Short mmCIF file of C-alpha atoms and ligand atoms in Angstrom, two decimals:
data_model
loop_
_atom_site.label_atom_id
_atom_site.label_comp_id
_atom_site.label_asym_id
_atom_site.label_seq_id
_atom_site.Cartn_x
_atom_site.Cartn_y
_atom_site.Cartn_z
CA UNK A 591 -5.64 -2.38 -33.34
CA UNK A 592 -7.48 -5.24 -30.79
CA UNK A 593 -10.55 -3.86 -29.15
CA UNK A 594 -10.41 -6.35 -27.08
CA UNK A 595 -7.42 -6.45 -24.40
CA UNK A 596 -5.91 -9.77 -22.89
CA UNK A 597 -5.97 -9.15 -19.41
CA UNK A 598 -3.95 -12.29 -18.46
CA UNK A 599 -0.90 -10.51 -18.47
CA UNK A 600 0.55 -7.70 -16.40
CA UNK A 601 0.69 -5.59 -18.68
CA UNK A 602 4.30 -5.49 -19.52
CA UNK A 603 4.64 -8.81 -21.45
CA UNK A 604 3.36 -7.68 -24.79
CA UNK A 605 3.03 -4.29 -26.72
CA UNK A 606 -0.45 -4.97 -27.93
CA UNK A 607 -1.75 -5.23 -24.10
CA UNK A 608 0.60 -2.46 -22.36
CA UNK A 609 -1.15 -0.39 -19.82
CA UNK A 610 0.44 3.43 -19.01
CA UNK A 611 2.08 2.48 -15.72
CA UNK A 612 4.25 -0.14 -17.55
CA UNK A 613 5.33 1.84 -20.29
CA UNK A 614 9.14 2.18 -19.84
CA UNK A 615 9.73 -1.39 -20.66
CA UNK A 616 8.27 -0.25 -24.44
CA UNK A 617 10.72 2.41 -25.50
CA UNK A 618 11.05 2.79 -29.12
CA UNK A 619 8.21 0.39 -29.60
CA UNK A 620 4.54 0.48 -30.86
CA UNK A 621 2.10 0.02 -28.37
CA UNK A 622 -1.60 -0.50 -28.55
CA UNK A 623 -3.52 1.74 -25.56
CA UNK A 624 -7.08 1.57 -24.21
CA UNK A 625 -8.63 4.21 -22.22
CA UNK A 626 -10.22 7.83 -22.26
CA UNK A 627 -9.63 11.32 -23.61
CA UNK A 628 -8.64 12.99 -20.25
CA UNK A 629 -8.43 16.27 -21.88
CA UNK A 630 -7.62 17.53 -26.07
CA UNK A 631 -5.57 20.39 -26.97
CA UNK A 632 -4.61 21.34 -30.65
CA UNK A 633 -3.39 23.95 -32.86
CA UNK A 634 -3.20 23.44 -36.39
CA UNK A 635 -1.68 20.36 -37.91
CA UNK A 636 -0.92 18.69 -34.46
CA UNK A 637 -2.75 17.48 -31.08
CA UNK A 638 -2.30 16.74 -27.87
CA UNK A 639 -4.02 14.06 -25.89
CA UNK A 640 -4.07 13.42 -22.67
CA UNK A 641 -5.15 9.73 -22.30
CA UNK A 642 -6.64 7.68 -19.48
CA UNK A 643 -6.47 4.29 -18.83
CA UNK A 644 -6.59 4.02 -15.08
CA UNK A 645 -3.26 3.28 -14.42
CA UNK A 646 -1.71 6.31 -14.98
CA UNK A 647 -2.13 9.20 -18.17
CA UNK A 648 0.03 9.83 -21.07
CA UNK A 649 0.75 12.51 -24.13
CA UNK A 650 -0.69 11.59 -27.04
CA UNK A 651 0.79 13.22 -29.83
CA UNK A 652 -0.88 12.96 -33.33
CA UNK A 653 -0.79 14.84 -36.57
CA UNK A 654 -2.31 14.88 -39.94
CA UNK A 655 1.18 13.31 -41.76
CA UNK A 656 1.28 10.68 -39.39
CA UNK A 657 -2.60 9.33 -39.42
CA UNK A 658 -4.16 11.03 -41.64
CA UNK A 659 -7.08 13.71 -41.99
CA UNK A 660 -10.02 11.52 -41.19
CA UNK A 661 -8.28 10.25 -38.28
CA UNK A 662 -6.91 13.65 -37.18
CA UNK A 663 -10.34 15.10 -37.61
CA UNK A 664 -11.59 12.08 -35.12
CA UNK A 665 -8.59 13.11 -32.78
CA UNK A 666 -9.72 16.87 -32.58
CA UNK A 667 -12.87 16.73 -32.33
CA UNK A 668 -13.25 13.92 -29.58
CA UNK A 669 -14.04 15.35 -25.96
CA UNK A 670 -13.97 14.78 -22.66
CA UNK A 671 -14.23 10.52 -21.75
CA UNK A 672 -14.32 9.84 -25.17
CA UNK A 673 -13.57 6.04 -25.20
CA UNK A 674 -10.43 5.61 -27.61
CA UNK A 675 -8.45 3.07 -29.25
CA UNK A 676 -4.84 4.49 -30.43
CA UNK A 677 -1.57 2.77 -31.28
CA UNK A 678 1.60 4.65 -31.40
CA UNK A 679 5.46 4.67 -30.74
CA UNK A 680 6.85 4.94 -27.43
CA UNK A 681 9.13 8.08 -26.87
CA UNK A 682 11.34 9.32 -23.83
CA UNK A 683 9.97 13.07 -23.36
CA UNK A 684 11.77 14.58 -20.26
CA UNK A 685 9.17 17.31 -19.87
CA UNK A 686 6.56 14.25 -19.15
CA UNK A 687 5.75 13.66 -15.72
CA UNK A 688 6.29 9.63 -16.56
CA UNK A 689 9.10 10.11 -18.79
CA UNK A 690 7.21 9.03 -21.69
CA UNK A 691 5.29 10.34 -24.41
CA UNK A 692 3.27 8.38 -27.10
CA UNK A 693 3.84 9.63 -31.18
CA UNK A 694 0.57 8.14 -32.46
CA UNK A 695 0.45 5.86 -35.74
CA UNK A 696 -3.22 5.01 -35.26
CA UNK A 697 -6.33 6.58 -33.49
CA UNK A 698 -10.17 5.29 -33.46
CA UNK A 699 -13.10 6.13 -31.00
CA UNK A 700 -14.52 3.45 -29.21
CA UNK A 701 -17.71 5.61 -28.48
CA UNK A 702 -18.29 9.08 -28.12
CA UNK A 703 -20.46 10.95 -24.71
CA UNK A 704 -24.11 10.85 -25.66
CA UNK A 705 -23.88 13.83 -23.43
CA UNK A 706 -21.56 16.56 -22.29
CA UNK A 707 -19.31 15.05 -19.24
CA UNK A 708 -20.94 16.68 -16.41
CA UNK A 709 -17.72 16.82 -14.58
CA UNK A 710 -15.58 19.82 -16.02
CA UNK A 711 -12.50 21.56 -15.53
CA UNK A 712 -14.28 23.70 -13.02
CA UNK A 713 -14.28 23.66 -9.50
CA UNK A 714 -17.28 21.29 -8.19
CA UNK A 715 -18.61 21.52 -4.91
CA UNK A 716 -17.91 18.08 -2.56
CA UNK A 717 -21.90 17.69 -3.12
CA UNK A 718 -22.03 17.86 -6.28
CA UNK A 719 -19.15 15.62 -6.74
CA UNK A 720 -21.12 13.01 -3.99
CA UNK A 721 -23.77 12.46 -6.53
CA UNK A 722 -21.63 12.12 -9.33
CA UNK A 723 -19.45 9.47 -7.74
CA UNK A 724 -19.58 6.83 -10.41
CA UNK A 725 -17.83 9.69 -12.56
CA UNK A 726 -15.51 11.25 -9.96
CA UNK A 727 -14.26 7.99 -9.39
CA UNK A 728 -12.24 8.85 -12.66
CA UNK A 729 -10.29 11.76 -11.65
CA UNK A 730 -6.69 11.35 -10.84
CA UNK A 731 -7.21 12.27 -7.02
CA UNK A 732 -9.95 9.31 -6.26
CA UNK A 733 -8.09 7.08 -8.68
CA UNK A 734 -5.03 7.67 -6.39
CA UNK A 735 -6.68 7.27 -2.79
CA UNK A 736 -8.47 4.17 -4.74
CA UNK A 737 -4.93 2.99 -5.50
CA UNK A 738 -4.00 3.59 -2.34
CA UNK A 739 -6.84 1.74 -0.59
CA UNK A 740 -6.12 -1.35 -2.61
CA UNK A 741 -2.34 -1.21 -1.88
CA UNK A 742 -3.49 -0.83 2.04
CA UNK A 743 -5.92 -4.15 2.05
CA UNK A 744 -3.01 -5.84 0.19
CA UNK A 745 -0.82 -5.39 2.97
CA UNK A 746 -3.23 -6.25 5.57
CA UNK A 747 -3.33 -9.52 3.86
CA UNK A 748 -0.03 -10.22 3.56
CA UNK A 749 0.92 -9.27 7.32
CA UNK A 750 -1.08 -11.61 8.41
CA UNK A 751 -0.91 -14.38 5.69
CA UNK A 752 2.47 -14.08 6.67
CA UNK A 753 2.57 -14.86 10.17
CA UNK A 754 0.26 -17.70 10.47
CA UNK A 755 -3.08 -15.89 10.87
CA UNK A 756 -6.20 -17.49 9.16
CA UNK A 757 -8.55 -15.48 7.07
CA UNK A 758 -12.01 -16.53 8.83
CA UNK A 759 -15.18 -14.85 7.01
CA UNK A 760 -17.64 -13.91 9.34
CA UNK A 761 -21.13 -13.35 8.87
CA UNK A 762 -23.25 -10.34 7.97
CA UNK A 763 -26.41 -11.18 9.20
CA UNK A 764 -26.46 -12.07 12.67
CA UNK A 765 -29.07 -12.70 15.40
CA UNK A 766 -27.42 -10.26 17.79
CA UNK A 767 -25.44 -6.75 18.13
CA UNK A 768 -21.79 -7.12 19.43
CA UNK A 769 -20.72 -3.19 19.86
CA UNK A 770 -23.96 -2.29 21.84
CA UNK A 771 -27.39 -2.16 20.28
CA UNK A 772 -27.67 1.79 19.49
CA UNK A 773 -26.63 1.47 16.14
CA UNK A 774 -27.96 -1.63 14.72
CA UNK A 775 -29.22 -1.93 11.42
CA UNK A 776 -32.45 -4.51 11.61
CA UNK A 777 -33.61 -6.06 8.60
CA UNK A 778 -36.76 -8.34 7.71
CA UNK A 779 -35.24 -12.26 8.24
CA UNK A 780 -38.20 -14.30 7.09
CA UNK A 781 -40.86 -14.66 9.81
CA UNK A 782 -38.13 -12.91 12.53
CA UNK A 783 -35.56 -10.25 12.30
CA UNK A 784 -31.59 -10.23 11.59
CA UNK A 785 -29.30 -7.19 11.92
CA UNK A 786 -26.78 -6.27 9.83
CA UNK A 787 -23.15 -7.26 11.50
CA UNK A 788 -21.11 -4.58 13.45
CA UNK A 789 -18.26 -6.23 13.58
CA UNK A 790 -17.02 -9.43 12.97
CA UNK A 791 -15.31 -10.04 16.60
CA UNK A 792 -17.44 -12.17 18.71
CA UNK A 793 -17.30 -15.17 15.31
CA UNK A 794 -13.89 -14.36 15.63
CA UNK A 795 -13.37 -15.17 18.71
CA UNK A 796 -15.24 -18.98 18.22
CA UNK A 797 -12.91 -19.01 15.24
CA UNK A 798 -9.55 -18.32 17.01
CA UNK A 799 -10.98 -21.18 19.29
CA UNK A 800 -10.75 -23.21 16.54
CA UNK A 801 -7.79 -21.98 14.36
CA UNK A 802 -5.42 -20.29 17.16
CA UNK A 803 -4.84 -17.50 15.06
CA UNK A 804 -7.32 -15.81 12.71
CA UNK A 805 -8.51 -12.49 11.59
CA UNK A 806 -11.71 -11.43 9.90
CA UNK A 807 -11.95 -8.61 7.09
CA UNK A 808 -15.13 -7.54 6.11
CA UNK A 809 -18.02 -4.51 5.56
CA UNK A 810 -19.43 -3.77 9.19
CA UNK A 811 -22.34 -1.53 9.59
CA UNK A 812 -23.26 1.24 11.98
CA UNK A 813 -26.36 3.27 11.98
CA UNK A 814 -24.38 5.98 13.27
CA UNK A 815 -26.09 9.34 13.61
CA UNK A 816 -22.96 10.60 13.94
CA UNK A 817 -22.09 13.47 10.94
CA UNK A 818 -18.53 13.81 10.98
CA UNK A 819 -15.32 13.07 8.76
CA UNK A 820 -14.93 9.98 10.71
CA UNK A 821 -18.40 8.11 10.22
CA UNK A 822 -19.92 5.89 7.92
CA UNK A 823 -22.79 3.55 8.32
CA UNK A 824 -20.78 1.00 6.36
CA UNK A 825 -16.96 0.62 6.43
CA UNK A 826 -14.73 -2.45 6.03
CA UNK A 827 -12.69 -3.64 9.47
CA UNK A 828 -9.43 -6.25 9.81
CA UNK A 829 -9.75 -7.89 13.20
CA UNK A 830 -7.10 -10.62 14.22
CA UNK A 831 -8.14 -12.71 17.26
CA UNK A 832 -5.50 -14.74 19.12
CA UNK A 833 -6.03 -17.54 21.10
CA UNK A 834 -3.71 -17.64 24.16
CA UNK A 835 -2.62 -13.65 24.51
CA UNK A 836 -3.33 -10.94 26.37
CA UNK A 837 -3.36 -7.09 26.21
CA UNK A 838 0.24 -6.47 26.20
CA UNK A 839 0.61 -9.23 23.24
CA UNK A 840 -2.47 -7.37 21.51
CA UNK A 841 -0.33 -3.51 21.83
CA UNK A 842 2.38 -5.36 20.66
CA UNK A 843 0.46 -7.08 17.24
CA UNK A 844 -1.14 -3.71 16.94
CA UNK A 845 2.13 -1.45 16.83
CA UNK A 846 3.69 -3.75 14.52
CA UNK A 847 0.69 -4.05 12.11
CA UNK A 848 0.78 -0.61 11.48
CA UNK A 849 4.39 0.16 11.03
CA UNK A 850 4.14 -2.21 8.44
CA UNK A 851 0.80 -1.14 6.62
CA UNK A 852 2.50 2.38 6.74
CA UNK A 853 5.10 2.07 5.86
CA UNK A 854 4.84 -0.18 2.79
CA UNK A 855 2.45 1.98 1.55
CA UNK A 856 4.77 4.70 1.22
CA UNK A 857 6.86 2.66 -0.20
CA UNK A 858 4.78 1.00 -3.06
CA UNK A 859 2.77 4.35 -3.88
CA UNK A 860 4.67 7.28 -3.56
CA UNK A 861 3.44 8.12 -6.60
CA UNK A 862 0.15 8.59 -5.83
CA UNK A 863 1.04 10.12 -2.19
CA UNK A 864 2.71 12.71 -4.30
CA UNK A 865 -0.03 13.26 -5.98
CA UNK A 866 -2.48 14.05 -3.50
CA UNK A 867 0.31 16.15 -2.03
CA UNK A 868 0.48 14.41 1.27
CA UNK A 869 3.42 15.41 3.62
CA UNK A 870 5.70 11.87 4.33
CA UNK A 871 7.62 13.13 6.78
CA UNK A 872 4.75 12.58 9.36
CA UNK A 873 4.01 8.79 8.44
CA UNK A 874 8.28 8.07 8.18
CA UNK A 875 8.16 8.33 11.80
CA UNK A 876 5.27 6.00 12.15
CA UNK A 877 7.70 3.36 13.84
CA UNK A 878 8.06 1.30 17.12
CA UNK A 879 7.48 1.83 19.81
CA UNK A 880 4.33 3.87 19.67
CA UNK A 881 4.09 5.53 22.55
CA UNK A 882 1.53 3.75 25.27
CA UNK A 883 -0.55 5.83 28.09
CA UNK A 884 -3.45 4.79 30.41
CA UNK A 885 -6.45 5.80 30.52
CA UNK A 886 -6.19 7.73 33.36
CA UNK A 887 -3.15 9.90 31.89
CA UNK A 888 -5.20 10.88 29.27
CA UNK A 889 -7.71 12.70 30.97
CA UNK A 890 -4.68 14.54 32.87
CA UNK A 891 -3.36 15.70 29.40
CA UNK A 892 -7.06 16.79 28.42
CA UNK A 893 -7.02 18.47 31.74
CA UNK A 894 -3.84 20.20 31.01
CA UNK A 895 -4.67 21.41 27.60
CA UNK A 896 -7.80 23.11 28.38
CA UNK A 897 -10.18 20.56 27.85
CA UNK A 898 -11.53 19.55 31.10
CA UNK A 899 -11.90 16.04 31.48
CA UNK A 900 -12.76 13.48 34.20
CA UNK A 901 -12.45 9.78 34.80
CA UNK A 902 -15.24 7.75 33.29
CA UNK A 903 -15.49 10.34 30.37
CA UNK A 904 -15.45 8.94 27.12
CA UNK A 905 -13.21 11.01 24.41
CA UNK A 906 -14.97 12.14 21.53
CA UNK A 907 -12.64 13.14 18.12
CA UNK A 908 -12.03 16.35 19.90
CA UNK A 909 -10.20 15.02 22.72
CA UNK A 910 -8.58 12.27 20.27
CA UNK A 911 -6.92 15.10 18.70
CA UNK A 912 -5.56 16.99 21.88
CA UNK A 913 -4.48 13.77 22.61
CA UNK A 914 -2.60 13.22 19.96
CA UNK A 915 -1.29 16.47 19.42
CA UNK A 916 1.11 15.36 22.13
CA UNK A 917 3.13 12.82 20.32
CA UNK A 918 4.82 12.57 17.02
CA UNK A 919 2.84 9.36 16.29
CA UNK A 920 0.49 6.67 17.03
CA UNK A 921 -0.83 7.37 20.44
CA UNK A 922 -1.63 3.84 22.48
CA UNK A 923 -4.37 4.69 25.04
CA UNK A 924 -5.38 1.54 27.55
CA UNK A 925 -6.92 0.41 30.31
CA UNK A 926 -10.10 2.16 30.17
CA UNK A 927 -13.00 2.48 32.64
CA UNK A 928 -15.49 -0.85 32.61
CA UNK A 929 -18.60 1.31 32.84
CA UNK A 930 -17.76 2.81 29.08
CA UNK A 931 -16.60 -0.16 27.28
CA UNK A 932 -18.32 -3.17 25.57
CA UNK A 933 -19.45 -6.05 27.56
CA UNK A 934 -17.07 -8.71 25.97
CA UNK A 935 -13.64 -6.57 27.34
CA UNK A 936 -11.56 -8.21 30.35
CA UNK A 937 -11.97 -7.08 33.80
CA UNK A 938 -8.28 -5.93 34.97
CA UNK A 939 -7.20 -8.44 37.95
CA UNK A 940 -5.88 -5.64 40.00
CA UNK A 941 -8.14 -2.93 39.25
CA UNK A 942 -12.01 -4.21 38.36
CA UNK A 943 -12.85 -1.07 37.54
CA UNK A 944 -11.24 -1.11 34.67
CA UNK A 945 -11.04 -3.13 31.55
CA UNK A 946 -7.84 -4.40 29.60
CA UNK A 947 -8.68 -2.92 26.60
CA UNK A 948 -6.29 -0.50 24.27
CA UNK A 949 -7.62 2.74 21.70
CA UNK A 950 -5.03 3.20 19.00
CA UNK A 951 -5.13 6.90 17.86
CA UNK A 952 -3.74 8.49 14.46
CA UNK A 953 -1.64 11.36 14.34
CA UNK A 954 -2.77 14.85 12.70
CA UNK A 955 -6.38 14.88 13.95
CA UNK A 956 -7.56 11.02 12.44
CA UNK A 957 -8.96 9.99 15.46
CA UNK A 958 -9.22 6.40 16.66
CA UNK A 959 -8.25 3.76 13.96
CA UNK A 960 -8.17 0.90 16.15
CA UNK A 961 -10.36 -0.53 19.20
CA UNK A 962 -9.49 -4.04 21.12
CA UNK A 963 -9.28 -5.60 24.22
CA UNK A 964 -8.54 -8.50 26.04
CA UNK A 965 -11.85 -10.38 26.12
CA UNK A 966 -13.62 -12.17 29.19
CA UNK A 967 -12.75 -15.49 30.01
CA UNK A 968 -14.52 -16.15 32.82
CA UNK A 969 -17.87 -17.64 32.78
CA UNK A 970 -19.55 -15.76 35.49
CA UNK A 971 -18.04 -12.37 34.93
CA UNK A 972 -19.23 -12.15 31.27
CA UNK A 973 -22.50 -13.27 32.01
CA UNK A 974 -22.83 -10.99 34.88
CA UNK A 975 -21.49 -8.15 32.02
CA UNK A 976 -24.22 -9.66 29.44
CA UNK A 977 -26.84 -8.60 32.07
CA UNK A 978 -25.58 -5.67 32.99
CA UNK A 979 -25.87 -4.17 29.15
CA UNK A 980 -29.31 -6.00 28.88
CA UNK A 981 -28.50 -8.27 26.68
CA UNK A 982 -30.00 -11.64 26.30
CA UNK A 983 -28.31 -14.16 27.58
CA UNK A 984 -30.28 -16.72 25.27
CA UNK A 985 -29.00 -15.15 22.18
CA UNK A 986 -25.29 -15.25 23.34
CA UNK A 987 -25.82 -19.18 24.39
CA UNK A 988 -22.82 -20.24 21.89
CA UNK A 989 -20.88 -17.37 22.88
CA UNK A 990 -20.62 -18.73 26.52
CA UNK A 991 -19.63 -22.18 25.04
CA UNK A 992 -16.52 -20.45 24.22
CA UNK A 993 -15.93 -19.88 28.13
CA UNK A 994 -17.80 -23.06 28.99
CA UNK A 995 -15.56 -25.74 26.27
CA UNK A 996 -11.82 -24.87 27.19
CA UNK A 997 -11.89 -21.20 27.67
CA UNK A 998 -8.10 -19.28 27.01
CA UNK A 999 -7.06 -15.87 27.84
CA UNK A 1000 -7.21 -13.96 24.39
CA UNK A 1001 -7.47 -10.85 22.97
CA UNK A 1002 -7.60 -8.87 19.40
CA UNK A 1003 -8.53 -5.61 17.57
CA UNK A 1004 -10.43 -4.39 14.79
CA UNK A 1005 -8.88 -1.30 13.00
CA UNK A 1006 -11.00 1.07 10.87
CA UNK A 1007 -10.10 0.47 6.86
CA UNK A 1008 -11.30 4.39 5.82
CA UNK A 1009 -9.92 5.91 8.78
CA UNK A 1010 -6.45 4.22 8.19
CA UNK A 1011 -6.72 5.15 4.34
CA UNK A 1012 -7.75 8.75 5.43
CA UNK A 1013 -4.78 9.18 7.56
CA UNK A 1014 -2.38 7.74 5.18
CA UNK A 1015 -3.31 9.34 1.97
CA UNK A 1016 -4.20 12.82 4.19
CA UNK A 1017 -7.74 12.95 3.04
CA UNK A 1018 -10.25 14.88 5.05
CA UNK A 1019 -13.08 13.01 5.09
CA UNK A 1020 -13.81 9.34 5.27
CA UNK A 1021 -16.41 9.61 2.05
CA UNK A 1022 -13.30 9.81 -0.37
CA UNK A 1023 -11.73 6.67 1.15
CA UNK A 1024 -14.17 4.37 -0.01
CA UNK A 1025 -15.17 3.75 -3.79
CA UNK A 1026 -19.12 4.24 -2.83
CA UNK A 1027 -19.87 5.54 0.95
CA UNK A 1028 -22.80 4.98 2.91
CA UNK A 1029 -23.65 8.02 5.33
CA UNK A 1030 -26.48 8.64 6.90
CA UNK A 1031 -27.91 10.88 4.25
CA UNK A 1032 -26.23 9.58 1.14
CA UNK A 1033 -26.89 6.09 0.18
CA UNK A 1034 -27.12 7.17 -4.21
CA UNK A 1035 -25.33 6.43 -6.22
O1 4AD B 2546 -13.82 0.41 18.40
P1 4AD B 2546 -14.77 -0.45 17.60
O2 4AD B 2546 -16.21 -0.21 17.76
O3 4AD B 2546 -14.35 -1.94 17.96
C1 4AD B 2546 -14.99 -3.06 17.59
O4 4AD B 2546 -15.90 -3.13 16.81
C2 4AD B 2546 -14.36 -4.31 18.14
N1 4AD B 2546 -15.36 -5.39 18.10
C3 4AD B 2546 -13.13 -4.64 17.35
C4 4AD B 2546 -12.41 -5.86 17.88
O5 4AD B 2546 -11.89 -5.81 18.98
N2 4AD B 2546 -12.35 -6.93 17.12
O6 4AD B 2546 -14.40 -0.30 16.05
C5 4AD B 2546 -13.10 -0.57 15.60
C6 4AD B 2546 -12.64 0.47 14.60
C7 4AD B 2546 -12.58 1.89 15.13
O7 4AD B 2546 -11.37 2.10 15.83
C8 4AD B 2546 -12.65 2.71 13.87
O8 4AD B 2546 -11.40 2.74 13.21
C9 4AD B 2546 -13.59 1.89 13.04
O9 4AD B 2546 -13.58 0.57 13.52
N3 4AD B 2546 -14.96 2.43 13.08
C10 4AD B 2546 -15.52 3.18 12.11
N4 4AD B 2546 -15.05 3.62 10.94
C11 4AD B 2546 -15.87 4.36 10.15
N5 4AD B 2546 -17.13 4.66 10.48
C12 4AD B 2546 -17.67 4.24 11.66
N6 4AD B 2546 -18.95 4.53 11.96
C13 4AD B 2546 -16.84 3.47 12.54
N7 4AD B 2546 -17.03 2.89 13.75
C14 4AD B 2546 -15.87 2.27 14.05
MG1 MG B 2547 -13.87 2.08 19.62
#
């Protein structure tokens, strides 16, 4: 047995480097497996292990006949995330969850727990677990969201690789706050002061001035004092920017985006879906059109549903879930007031009141996934809404070159990657949608 795996493959090419997920195209054959002792059962002259590898588990089955009583004694003994080595034939078992079981030939420890693993069998509680992420991260539930998360950014990508859209990094440290300057995050920057990026947009926007068609994926950071399922002080957002659109192009791009991040992802990991248990009827209806209300009908429904409500109220998750609760999916709320949105959002030509700007809500209580707007062409109305937030006008100087050199109508969106990965894999809180989450008490491990 190789130690050492060659990780150049997918895992399917050759018996020596198969992984657990690709283990039906090795029936009847000997494979070589890598991973941990998920759990060890035995009675007598046989044992059962469970083994890890992180892409899936499998029965180990070993006994004294078929690798002898040195290497049985090994087998029985080993415990919890012992790091093993085994080799073994590849069996159909129709009691196995994957279909296959492994009849070991060969079994060695790779290294044994210097400790016991603090994470048992027992129930934990969530903050217990938070301080043990590095090791919860190996439980079948976060290695599932986890799956799912990846599977999620991998469609992001591809939607938009696919349709012409430029990835455009953005930066992180920036001389100015984009979604108001509450919750910036300042930082030491030499002999001045940076803060830590909010979102990516406003770069965006110079970029889709350059490249027509961009979007920007990236950590954004929000010293949010907010402590609620929804928040964290650092979470990754998509934003496409479009040169030459407006906000009925930007519902459109929206609605589409996200029947297609939905429902690929049920597609390409039902497995893990079923493993967290999460009902699919809900996200199989998560299809065009979404349905799309103003503003102004919003606060009726809040009115109507006991949760009083007037104009120039901003909704909290509360009224994002009444809301919702109305429709069997995405709910497309736009055209908010002016005097509650960012500075960058387009004045609406017949109302100037308002703003062109559209909240995408989540079904079942996820509150809003996506913000975006239509953004400000016009020279003197977004310096007039640059003042009026207090911003300096100095520090936005290349920002009005974008109005001043050849200014379009345009318009984009940044959705929320936890709050989409909450939704879809049915997790409560945002903290188990990200591999290590930042709140604002928890910033170890
Ligand atoms: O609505 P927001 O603040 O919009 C923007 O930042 C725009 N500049 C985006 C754009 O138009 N390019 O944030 C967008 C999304 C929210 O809908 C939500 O999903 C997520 O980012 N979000 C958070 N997710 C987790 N924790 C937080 N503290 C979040 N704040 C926003
Ligand atoms: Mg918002």
């Amino acid at each position: 047995m190789n130690l050492f795996r060659n990780a150049t493959d997918s895992g399917k090419e050759s018996p020596d480097n198969a992984t657990i997920d690709q283990i039906s195209h090795f029936d009847q054959k000997t494979v070589t497996l890598r991973g941990w002792v998920s759990s060890i059962r035995s009675s007598g002259k046989i044992a059962f292990l469970q083994l890890r590898d992180g892409t899936g588990i499998i029965q180990c089955v070993g006994s004294i006949q078929d690798i002898g009583e040195e290497k049985f004694e090994k087998l029985k003994s080993s415990t919890l995330e012992t790091a093993v080595l085994v080799s073994g034939e590849v069996k159909k078992d129709t009691r196995s969850k994957i279909g296959f079981e492994i009849g070991l030939k060969d079994f060695e420890i790779v290294s044994r727990p210097l400790e016991e693993y603090p994470i048992g069998k027992k129930e934990h509680g969530v903050a217990f677990l938070m301080e043990q992420r590095h090791l919860w991260l190996r439980s079948s539930r976060q290695v599932a969201i986890l799956r799912i998360r990846s599977e999620i950014i991998r469609a992001i990508r591809d939607y938009f690789d696919g349709r012409g859209f430029y990835l455009m990094d953005s930066p992180i440290l920036t001389p100015n706050s984009c979604e108001g300057t509450s919750t910036l995050f300042e930082t030491p920057y030499f002999d001045d002061k940076a803060y830590l990026t909010q979102s990516g947009q406003l770069y965006g926007e110079a970029s889709a001035m350059a490249l027509g068609k961009i979007y920007v994926f990236g950590p954004t950071f929000r010293a949010e004092k907010s402590k609620t399922r929804r928040h964290l002080t650092e979470f990754w957002m998509v934003e496409p920017e479009v040169a030459f659109m407006d906000i009925n192009g930007d519902m459109d791009l929206a609605e589409d985006f996200i029947e297609y991040i939905v429902q690929r992802t049920i597609k390409n990991r039902r497995a893990e879906l079923e493993i967290l248990e999460r009902d699919l009827t809900p996200l199989e209806r998560v299809k065009k059109p979404f349905p799309r209300i103003l503003y102004s009908e919003a606060v009726d429904i809040l009115n109507k549903n006991n949760k009083p409500a007037k104009f120039g109220d901003d909704f909290g998750g509360d009224e994002e879930t009444v809301i919702s609760q109305q429709f069997d999916r995405p709910v497309m709320i736009h055209h908010y007031p002016k005097a509650i949105k960012a500075f960058y959002m387009k004045e609406n030509d017949k109302d100037p009141t308002l703003v062109n700007c559209v909240d995408v809500i989540a079904p079942e209580g996820y509150g809003e996934i996506i913000g975006g707007s239509q953004r400000e062409d016009d020279m003197e109305k977004i310096k007039a809404r640059i003042k009026e937030h207090g911003l300096s006008e100095d520090a936005f100087k290349w920002y009005l070159d974008l109005r001043r050199f050849g200014s379009v109508p345009h318009a984009g969106f940044g959705l929320g990657l936890e709050r989409t990965v909450a939704w879809i894999t049915g997790v409560p809180h945002v903290r188990e949608t990200i591999p290590f989450p930042r709140l604002m008490e928890k910033i170890f491990p």
